[in-house]
Amino acid sequence: MIKPEQCERLTRKARKTLEEYGLGVAADLLLSSSRWGIRLDVSTLDEYRRTGNSRVGGHPDLPSGMEWPVTQEGVPMTFLAQLNLVDLSPYTPNDGRGTLPERGMLYFFVGTDESASPIEHRVIFEPSSHNLIRRESEGDTALDGAPFVAHSVTVLPNLEFPTYAYIDANALNELSPQRLENDEAEAEVSLYDRYLEFESSWNHPSTLNWGGMFGYPDGQHPDAEHRALLQIALGEEYDYNEQACEKKLTKYYGGDEDRTWQELSDTLLLLLKIDTHDAIGFQWWDCGELQFFIRKSDLEAERFEQTYCSLYSS
């Protein structure tokens, strides 16, 4: 878990930065909605001198008996990343939102990157990081072209603030008059506008960053949990109608609305998000983001096959 002193240091830095953006009056509100998670950066180019290290792009290190995952058409899926859980365990959230096994490997593979439908994918958990061998797919994978450029991964603790779709804009703007009533020169600048500038800078502080875990997904609407849960629980595609989705889920849960809301809340566990990244070669449509979701109960039970993958691109 993230150490208390790391949390304190990041919280102090966040509060100071919020004040620098003119958001001091909203700091408590914004910090209360932030999420502890894991930040994933590229390190050096991975020349495969080690096996079982955390790696993004390139080729994976797999157990000799593991079959390479394929799409429904039998095409080898494209390898995205492998994460050694020993690297991640010191930085898992300490607020109870996300729990990972302490040891083992987590692999991410994907089929074609269709933005309008659930994306074929595989998330594979291997309990041991020993006796692995570097493997290459037999033939071209689902995403045509050469493998992505292999990089070693740097793992860091992260305090992530709500993205565009998940920030409470009304609550922010209600605070605006308190901050701006004596500042005619800046009266046209709302706290919401200032927040968007802050979020872009804070949540994307470096070109090294390629992904993250347990934070907020990028998107235009706060309905990622609806899309994910409807697919995982019922196997149905989301039609962008939140109320209709909630009715279906409530029926599935025996008419228990409270259970529906609890499941929706628990489903917004962003197991991994992968950003567009030039050095690796990731390009998700128009500079978009690939997102993997898992229910809290499935994460705790290590059921990594019960995941949902989608692509957001503006």
mmCIF file of C-alpha atoms in Angstrom:
data_model
loop_
_atom_site.group_PDB
_atom_site.id
_atom_site.type_symbol
_atom_site.label_atom_id
_atom_site.label_comp_id
_atom_site.label_asym_id
_atom_site.label_seq_id
_atom_site.Cartn_x
_atom_site.Cartn_y
_atom_site.Cartn_z
ATOM 1 C CA MET A 1 0.000 0.000 0.000
ATOM 2 C CA ILE A 2 0.982 3.621 -0.435
ATOM 3 C CA LYS A 3 2.872 4.746 2.651
ATOM 4 C CA PRO A 4 1.245 7.469 4.801
ATOM 5 C CA GLU A 5 4.218 9.781 4.334
ATOM 6 C CA GLN A 6 3.871 9.486 0.546
ATOM 7 C CA CYS A 7 0.179 10.326 0.820
ATOM 8 C CA GLU A 8 0.923 13.346 2.975
ATOM 9 C CA ARG A 9 3.614 14.587 0.618
ATOM 10 C CA LEU A 10 1.421 14.263 -2.476
ATOM 11 C CA THR A 11 -1.543 15.835 -0.694
ATOM 12 C CA ARG A 12 0.524 18.855 0.344
ATOM 13 C CA LYS A 13 1.841 19.213 -3.195
ATOM 14 C CA ALA A 14 -1.687 18.960 -4.617
ATOM 15 C CA ARG A 15 -3.072 21.580 -2.240
ATOM 16 C CA LYS A 16 -0.232 23.967 -3.049
ATOM 17 C CA THR A 17 -0.749 23.464 -6.787
ATOM 18 C CA LEU A 18 -4.500 24.022 -6.447
ATOM 19 C CA GLU A 19 -3.792 27.333 -4.751
ATOM 20 C CA GLU A 20 -1.405 28.298 -7.553
ATOM 21 C CA TYR A 21 -4.250 27.745 -10.037
ATOM 22 C CA GLY A 22 -6.584 29.929 -7.965
ATOM 23 C CA LEU A 23 -8.500 26.920 -6.656
ATOM 24 C CA GLY A 24 -7.661 27.238 -2.979
ATOM 25 C CA VAL A 25 -11.288 27.813 -1.980
ATOM 26 C CA ALA A 26 -12.212 24.505 -3.632
ATOM 27 C CA ALA A 27 -9.209 22.506 -2.411
ATOM 28 C CA ASP A 28 -11.121 20.517 0.219
ATOM 29 C CA LEU A 29 -13.898 19.686 -2.243
ATOM 30 C CA LEU A 30 -11.442 18.570 -4.912
ATOM 31 C CA LEU A 31 -9.172 16.600 -2.609
ATOM 32 C CA SER A 32 -12.182 14.715 -1.256
ATOM 33 C CA SER A 33 -12.964 13.486 -4.767
ATOM 34 C CA SER A 34 -9.385 12.561 -5.700
ATOM 35 C CA ARG A 35 -8.329 8.917 -5.920
ATOM 36 C CA TRP A 36 -5.178 7.166 -4.855
ATOM 37 C CA GLY A 37 -3.727 4.963 -7.499
ATOM 38 C CA ILE A 38 -0.667 3.937 -9.465
ATOM 39 C CA ARG A 39 1.129 5.914 -12.133
ATOM 40 C CA LEU A 40 2.999 4.014 -14.858
ATOM 41 C CA ASP A 41 5.842 5.699 -16.754
ATOM 42 C CA VAL A 42 8.251 4.478 -19.391
ATOM 43 C CA SER A 43 11.799 4.032 -18.236
ATOM 44 C CA THR A 44 14.589 2.912 -20.571
ATOM 45 C CA LEU A 45 14.178 0.857 -23.731
ATOM 46 C CA ASP A 46 13.782 -2.769 -22.674
ATOM 47 C CA GLU A 47 16.510 -4.918 -24.253
ATOM 48 C CA TYR A 48 15.162 -8.123 -22.663
ATOM 49 C CA ARG A 49 18.082 -8.607 -20.325
ATOM 50 C CA ARG A 50 15.624 -9.663 -17.627
ATOM 51 C CA THR A 51 12.509 -11.774 -17.615
ATOM 52 C CA GLY A 52 9.476 -11.038 -15.506
ATOM 53 C CA ASN A 53 10.093 -7.321 -15.164
ATOM 54 C CA SER A 54 7.307 -4.793 -15.677
ATOM 55 C CA ARG A 55 7.261 -4.032 -19.399
ATOM 56 C CA VAL A 56 5.095 -2.126 -21.848
ATOM 57 C CA GLY A 57 5.213 -2.952 -25.545
ATOM 58 C CA GLY A 58 7.498 -5.451 -27.229
ATOM 59 C CA HIS A 59 7.145 -9.151 -26.412
ATOM 60 C CA PRO A 60 5.921 -10.745 -23.169
ATOM 61 C CA ASP A 61 7.596 -13.205 -20.809
ATOM 62 C CA LEU A 62 5.123 -16.071 -20.441
ATOM 63 C CA PRO A 63 5.050 -19.499 -18.798
ATOM 64 C CA SER A 64 6.124 -22.103 -21.336
ATOM 65 C CA GLY A 65 2.758 -23.864 -21.221
ATOM 66 C CA MET A 66 0.574 -20.782 -21.646
ATOM 67 C CA GLU A 67 -1.203 -20.498 -24.966
ATOM 68 C CA TRP A 68 -1.057 -17.138 -26.698
ATOM 69 C CA PRO A 69 -4.549 -15.579 -26.470
ATOM 70 C CA VAL A 70 -6.474 -15.282 -29.729
ATOM 71 C CA THR A 71 -9.577 -13.448 -30.935
ATOM 72 C CA GLN A 72 -12.843 -15.185 -31.824
ATOM 73 C CA GLU A 73 -11.521 -15.428 -35.381
ATOM 74 C CA GLY A 74 -8.381 -17.191 -34.177
ATOM 75 C CA VAL A 75 -6.066 -14.216 -34.734
ATOM 76 C CA PRO A 76 -3.327 -13.740 -32.094
ATOM 77 C CA MET A 77 -4.124 -10.834 -29.832
ATOM 78 C CA THR A 78 -1.634 -7.980 -29.540
ATOM 79 C CA PHE A 79 0.478 -7.817 -26.396
ATOM 80 C CA LEU A 80 0.279 -4.487 -24.568
ATOM 81 C CA ALA A 81 1.947 -4.786 -21.179
ATOM 82 C CA GLN A 82 3.080 -7.082 -18.404
ATOM 83 C CA LEU A 83 3.152 -5.862 -14.825
ATOM 84 C CA ASN A 84 5.092 -7.567 -12.059
ATOM 85 C CA LEU A 85 2.875 -7.273 -8.994
ATOM 86 C CA VAL A 86 5.892 -7.012 -6.689
ATOM 87 C CA ASP A 87 6.520 -3.640 -8.366
ATOM 88 C CA LEU A 88 2.909 -2.552 -7.836
ATOM 89 C CA SER A 89 2.182 -3.717 -4.284
ATOM 90 C CA PRO A 90 3.924 -0.776 -2.510
ATOM 91 C CA TYR A 91 1.635 1.665 -4.322
ATOM 92 C CA THR A 92 -1.828 0.077 -4.252
ATOM 93 C CA PRO A 93 -4.505 2.419 -2.840
ATOM 94 C CA ASN A 94 -4.810 2.538 0.939
ATOM 95 C CA ASP A 95 -8.446 3.661 0.818
ATOM 96 C CA GLY A 96 -9.856 0.184 0.138
ATOM 97 C CA ARG A 97 -10.650 0.850 -3.533
ATOM 98 C CA GLY A 98 -8.210 -1.549 -5.114
ATOM 99 C CA THR A 99 -6.426 -4.668 -3.947
ATOM 100 C CA LEU A 100 -3.946 -6.644 -6.025
ATOM 101 C CA PRO A 101 -2.177 -9.935 -5.316
ATOM 102 C CA GLU A 102 1.206 -9.275 -3.736
ATOM 103 C CA ARG A 103 3.083 -11.447 -6.223
ATOM 104 C CA GLY A 104 2.749 -12.708 -9.760
ATOM 105 C CA MET A 105 2.355 -11.252 -13.232
ATOM 106 C CA LEU A 106 -0.529 -9.423 -14.850
ATOM 107 C CA TYR A 107 -0.666 -9.491 -18.672
ATOM 108 C CA PHE A 108 -2.789 -7.358 -20.990
ATOM 109 C CA PHE A 109 -3.645 -8.371 -24.559
ATOM 110 C CA VAL A 110 -6.072 -6.771 -26.997
ATOM 111 C CA GLY A 111 -7.847 -7.576 -30.240
ATOM 112 C CA THR A 112 -8.856 -4.914 -32.774
ATOM 113 C CA ASP A 113 -9.367 -1.446 -31.299
ATOM 114 C CA GLU A 114 -12.986 -0.742 -32.249
ATOM 115 C CA SER A 115 -14.140 2.307 -30.312
ATOM 116 C CA ALA A 116 -17.897 1.726 -30.647
ATOM 117 C CA SER A 117 -18.136 -1.715 -29.036
ATOM 118 C CA PRO A 118 -16.590 -3.831 -26.254
ATOM 119 C CA ILE A 119 -13.074 -4.680 -27.324
ATOM 120 C CA GLU A 120 -11.885 -8.254 -27.417
ATOM 121 C CA HIS A 121 -9.118 -8.594 -24.879
ATOM 122 C CA ARG A 122 -7.522 -10.824 -22.276
ATOM 123 C CA VAL A 123 -6.234 -9.926 -18.844
ATOM 124 C CA ILE A 124 -4.214 -12.862 -17.526
ATOM 125 C CA PHE A 125 -2.965 -13.362 -13.982
ATOM 126 C CA GLU A 126 -0.007 -15.699 -13.505
ATOM 127 C CA PRO A 127 0.694 -16.351 -9.784
ATOM 128 C CA SER A 128 4.448 -16.782 -10.290
ATOM 129 C CA SER A 129 7.014 -14.536 -11.922
ATOM 130 C CA HIS A 130 9.567 -17.368 -12.154
ATOM 131 C CA ASN A 131 10.350 -19.765 -15.007
ATOM 132 C CA LEU A 132 9.084 -17.383 -17.677
ATOM 133 C CA ILE A 133 10.403 -17.222 -21.219
ATOM 134 C CA ARG A 134 10.180 -14.451 -23.781
ATOM 135 C CA ARG A 135 7.599 -15.331 -26.394
ATOM 136 C CA GLU A 136 6.631 -13.972 -29.780
ATOM 137 C CA SER A 137 3.307 -14.484 -31.492
ATOM 138 C CA GLU A 138 3.055 -16.866 -34.417
ATOM 139 C CA GLY A 139 2.271 -14.497 -37.266
ATOM 140 C CA ASP A 140 0.754 -11.025 -37.273
ATOM 141 C CA THR A 141 -1.386 -10.003 -34.333
ATOM 142 C CA ALA A 142 -4.806 -8.346 -34.301
ATOM 143 C CA LEU A 143 -3.330 -4.853 -34.450
ATOM 144 C CA ASP A 144 -1.383 -4.996 -37.704
ATOM 145 C CA GLY A 145 2.222 -3.910 -37.873
ATOM 146 C CA ALA A 146 5.397 -4.469 -35.886
ATOM 147 C CA PRO A 147 5.202 -4.982 -32.104
ATOM 148 C CA PHE A 148 5.057 -1.874 -29.997
ATOM 149 C CA VAL A 149 8.446 -0.598 -28.821
ATOM 150 C CA ALA A 150 9.428 -2.339 -25.582
ATOM 151 C CA HIS A 151 10.122 -0.152 -22.552
ATOM 152 C CA SER A 152 10.808 -0.972 -18.937
ATOM 153 C CA VAL A 153 8.227 0.497 -16.581
ATOM 154 C CA THR A 154 8.639 2.868 -13.659
ATOM 155 C CA VAL A 155 5.912 2.548 -11.005
ATOM 156 C CA LEU A 156 4.965 5.548 -8.848
ATOM 157 C CA PRO A 157 2.222 6.414 -6.340
ATOM 158 C CA ASN A 158 -0.433 8.691 -7.753
ATOM 159 C CA LEU A 159 -3.115 11.055 -6.491
ATOM 160 C CA GLU A 160 -5.500 11.524 -9.394
ATOM 161 C CA PHE A 161 -8.198 14.159 -9.657
ATOM 162 C CA PRO A 162 -11.535 13.732 -11.471
ATOM 163 C CA THR A 163 -11.366 13.980 -15.247
ATOM 164 C CA TYR A 164 -13.655 16.177 -17.360
ATOM 165 C CA ALA A 165 -16.685 13.895 -17.128
ATOM 166 C CA TYR A 166 -16.393 13.171 -13.409
ATOM 167 C CA ILE A 167 -15.765 16.575 -11.888
ATOM 168 C CA ASP A 168 -18.742 18.157 -10.092
ATOM 169 C CA ALA A 169 -18.926 21.327 -12.183
ATOM 170 C CA ASN A 170 -21.990 22.667 -10.340
ATOM 171 C CA ALA A 171 -20.320 22.372 -6.953
ATOM 172 C CA LEU A 172 -17.257 24.167 -8.285
ATOM 173 C CA ASN A 173 -19.216 27.014 -9.842
ATOM 174 C CA GLU A 174 -21.242 27.495 -6.673
ATOM 175 C CA LEU A 175 -17.959 28.384 -4.993
ATOM 176 C CA SER A 176 -16.929 30.780 -7.760
ATOM 177 C CA PRO A 177 -18.667 33.931 -6.419
ATOM 178 C CA GLN A 178 -16.903 33.537 -3.074
ATOM 179 C CA ARG A 179 -13.564 33.568 -4.832
ATOM 180 C CA LEU A 180 -14.192 36.105 -7.585
ATOM 181 C CA GLU A 181 -16.611 38.719 -6.191
ATOM 182 C CA ASN A 182 -13.798 41.205 -5.539
ATOM 183 C CA ASP A 183 -11.782 40.355 -8.608
ATOM 184 C CA GLU A 184 -13.382 42.107 -11.573
ATOM 185 C CA ALA A 185 -10.445 41.396 -13.860
ATOM 186 C CA GLU A 186 -10.994 37.665 -13.470
ATOM 187 C CA ALA A 187 -14.740 37.643 -13.028
ATOM 188 C CA GLU A 188 -15.223 35.819 -16.316
ATOM 189 C CA VAL A 189 -12.990 32.940 -15.225
ATOM 190 C CA SER A 190 -14.947 30.275 -13.370
ATOM 191 C CA LEU A 191 -13.400 27.814 -10.977
ATOM 192 C CA TYR A 192 -14.500 25.122 -13.395
ATOM 193 C CA ASP A 193 -12.372 26.610 -16.186
ATOM 194 C CA ARG A 194 -9.432 26.877 -13.835
ATOM 195 C CA TYR A 195 -9.939 23.307 -12.729
ATOM 196 C CA LEU A 196 -9.779 21.983 -16.281
ATOM 197 C CA GLU A 197 -6.382 23.646 -16.681
ATOM 198 C CA PHE A 198 -5.219 22.209 -13.360
ATOM 199 C CA GLU A 199 -6.468 18.688 -14.125
ATOM 200 C CA SER A 200 -4.736 18.612 -17.507
ATOM 201 C CA SER A 201 -1.444 19.619 -15.928
ATOM 202 C CA TRP A 202 -1.678 17.546 -12.738
ATOM 203 C CA ASN A 203 -2.980 14.292 -14.193
ATOM 204 C CA HIS A 204 -0.604 14.430 -17.178
ATOM 205 C CA PRO A 205 2.614 15.811 -15.682
ATOM 206 C CA SER A 206 5.113 14.147 -17.991
ATOM 207 C CA THR A 207 5.515 12.696 -21.468
ATOM 208 C CA LEU A 208 6.920 9.610 -19.753
ATOM 209 C CA ASN A 209 3.479 8.664 -18.462
ATOM 210 C CA TRP A 210 1.728 5.961 -20.487
ATOM 211 C CA GLY A 211 -0.827 4.565 -18.072
ATOM 212 C CA GLY A 212 -2.323 4.330 -14.633
ATOM 213 C CA MET A 213 -4.408 2.167 -12.327
ATOM 214 C CA PHE A 214 -7.410 2.870 -10.063
ATOM 215 C CA GLY A 215 -7.875 6.467 -11.195
ATOM 216 C CA TYR A 216 -10.511 8.141 -13.356
ATOM 217 C CA PRO A 217 -11.154 7.297 -17.011
ATOM 218 C CA ASP A 218 -11.135 9.942 -19.699
ATOM 219 C CA GLY A 219 -14.498 10.481 -21.359
ATOM 220 C CA GLN A 220 -17.284 12.886 -22.218
ATOM 221 C CA HIS A 221 -19.896 11.396 -19.858
ATOM 222 C CA PRO A 222 -19.685 9.849 -16.380
ATOM 223 C CA ASP A 223 -21.134 6.517 -17.459
ATOM 224 C CA ALA A 224 -18.089 4.262 -17.765
ATOM 225 C CA GLU A 225 -19.324 2.133 -14.865
ATOM 226 C CA HIS A 226 -22.682 1.649 -16.609
ATOM 227 C CA ARG A 227 -21.041 0.415 -19.813
ATOM 228 C CA ALA A 228 -18.671 -1.889 -17.951
ATOM 229 C CA LEU A 229 -21.164 -3.447 -15.533
ATOM 230 C CA LEU A 230 -23.854 -3.999 -18.153
ATOM 231 C CA GLN A 231 -21.372 -5.934 -20.282
ATOM 232 C CA ILE A 232 -19.762 -7.894 -17.436
ATOM 233 C CA ALA A 233 -23.000 -8.820 -15.643
ATOM 234 C CA LEU A 234 -25.500 -9.160 -18.494
ATOM 235 C CA GLY A 235 -23.317 -9.463 -21.584
ATOM 236 C CA GLU A 236 -25.169 -6.545 -23.201
ATOM 237 C CA GLU A 237 -23.855 -3.493 -25.000
ATOM 238 C CA TYR A 238 -24.627 -0.077 -23.564
ATOM 239 C CA ASP A 239 -26.993 2.166 -25.569
ATOM 240 C CA TYR A 240 -25.955 5.422 -23.821
ATOM 241 C CA ASN A 241 -29.160 5.532 -21.758
ATOM 242 C CA GLU A 242 -28.198 5.516 -18.075
ATOM 243 C CA GLN A 243 -31.746 5.112 -16.747
ATOM 244 C CA ALA A 244 -32.508 2.175 -19.032
ATOM 245 C CA CYS A 245 -29.212 0.587 -18.030
ATOM 246 C CA GLU A 246 -30.008 1.018 -14.322
ATOM 247 C CA LYS A 247 -33.444 -0.576 -14.784
ATOM 248 C CA LYS A 248 -31.893 -3.608 -16.475
ATOM 249 C CA LEU A 249 -29.318 -3.969 -13.728
ATOM 250 C CA THR A 250 -31.898 -3.570 -10.963
ATOM 251 C CA LYS A 251 -33.999 -6.306 -12.536
ATOM 252 C CA TYR A 252 -30.900 -8.500 -12.763
ATOM 253 C CA TYR A 253 -30.239 -7.902 -9.048
ATOM 254 C CA GLY A 254 -33.755 -8.936 -8.075
ATOM 255 C CA GLY A 255 -35.221 -5.442 -7.884
ATOM 256 C CA ASP A 256 -32.618 -4.280 -5.359
ATOM 257 C CA GLU A 257 -31.791 -0.669 -6.339
ATOM 258 C CA ASP A 258 -29.270 -0.309 -3.530
ATOM 259 C CA ARG A 259 -27.392 -3.336 -4.844
ATOM 260 C CA THR A 260 -27.389 -1.810 -8.310
ATOM 261 C CA TRP A 261 -25.858 1.433 -7.078
ATOM 262 C CA GLN A 262 -23.309 -0.420 -4.975
ATOM 263 C CA GLU A 263 -22.283 -2.548 -7.945
ATOM 264 C CA LEU A 264 -22.025 0.537 -10.159
ATOM 265 C CA SER A 265 -19.861 2.238 -7.567
ATOM 266 C CA ASP A 266 -17.634 -0.806 -7.156
ATOM 267 C CA THR A 267 -17.356 -1.357 -10.910
ATOM 268 C CA LEU A 268 -15.623 1.956 -11.497
ATOM 269 C CA LEU A 269 -12.313 0.364 -10.661
ATOM 270 C CA LEU A 270 -10.104 1.322 -13.533
ATOM 271 C CA LEU A 271 -7.798 -1.679 -13.506
ATOM 272 C CA LEU A 272 -5.618 -0.098 -16.189
ATOM 273 C CA LYS A 273 -5.774 2.808 -18.591
ATOM 274 C CA ILE A 274 -3.323 3.073 -21.458
ATOM 275 C CA ASP A 275 -2.822 6.432 -23.077
ATOM 276 C CA THR A 276 -1.711 7.237 -26.601
ATOM 277 C CA HIS A 277 2.088 7.332 -26.435
ATOM 278 C CA ASP A 278 4.439 8.099 -29.308
ATOM 279 C CA ALA A 279 7.584 6.438 -27.953
ATOM 280 C CA ILE A 280 5.830 3.104 -27.411
ATOM 281 C CA GLY A 281 3.728 3.418 -30.549
ATOM 282 C CA PHE A 282 0.315 3.407 -28.895
ATOM 283 C CA GLN A 283 -2.227 5.351 -30.966
ATOM 284 C CA TRP A 284 -5.820 4.823 -29.878
ATOM 285 C CA TRP A 285 -7.761 6.493 -32.651
ATOM 286 C CA ASP A 286 -7.491 10.289 -32.235
ATOM 287 C CA CYS A 287 -5.037 10.373 -29.298
ATOM 288 C CA GLY A 288 -7.486 8.378 -27.178
ATOM 289 C CA GLU A 289 -7.247 6.085 -24.178
ATOM 290 C CA LEU A 290 -7.710 2.322 -23.823
ATOM 291 C CA GLN A 291 -9.509 1.389 -20.593
ATOM 292 C CA PHE A 292 -9.818 -1.886 -18.658
ATOM 293 C CA PHE A 293 -12.490 -2.141 -15.932
ATOM 294 C CA ILE A 294 -13.109 -4.752 -13.252
ATOM 295 C CA ARG A 295 -15.641 -5.164 -10.452
ATOM 296 C CA LYS A 296 -14.296 -4.871 -6.932
ATOM 297 C CA SER A 297 -15.574 -8.353 -6.043
ATOM 298 C CA ASP A 298 -13.837 -9.866 -9.077
ATOM 299 C CA LEU A 299 -10.606 -8.072 -8.278
ATOM 300 C CA GLU A 300 -10.631 -9.340 -4.702
ATOM 301 C CA ALA A 301 -11.337 -12.876 -5.941
ATOM 302 C CA GLU A 302 -8.574 -12.599 -8.596
ATOM 303 C CA ARG A 303 -11.082 -13.200 -11.397
ATOM 304 C CA PHE A 304 -9.182 -11.189 -13.977
ATOM 305 C CA GLU A 305 -11.052 -12.875 -16.807
ATOM 306 C CA GLN A 306 -14.111 -10.859 -15.716
ATOM 307 C CA THR A 307 -13.051 -7.533 -17.193
ATOM 308 C CA TYR A 308 -14.353 -5.000 -19.702
ATOM 309 C CA CYS A 309 -12.246 -3.142 -22.243
ATOM 310 C CA SER A 310 -13.276 -0.004 -24.103
ATOM 311 C CA LEU A 311 -11.653 2.819 -26.015
ATOM 312 C CA TYR A 312 -12.348 6.503 -25.515
ATOM 313 C CA SER A 313 -11.332 8.986 -28.183
ATOM 314 C CA SER A 314 -12.599 12.534 -28.594
#
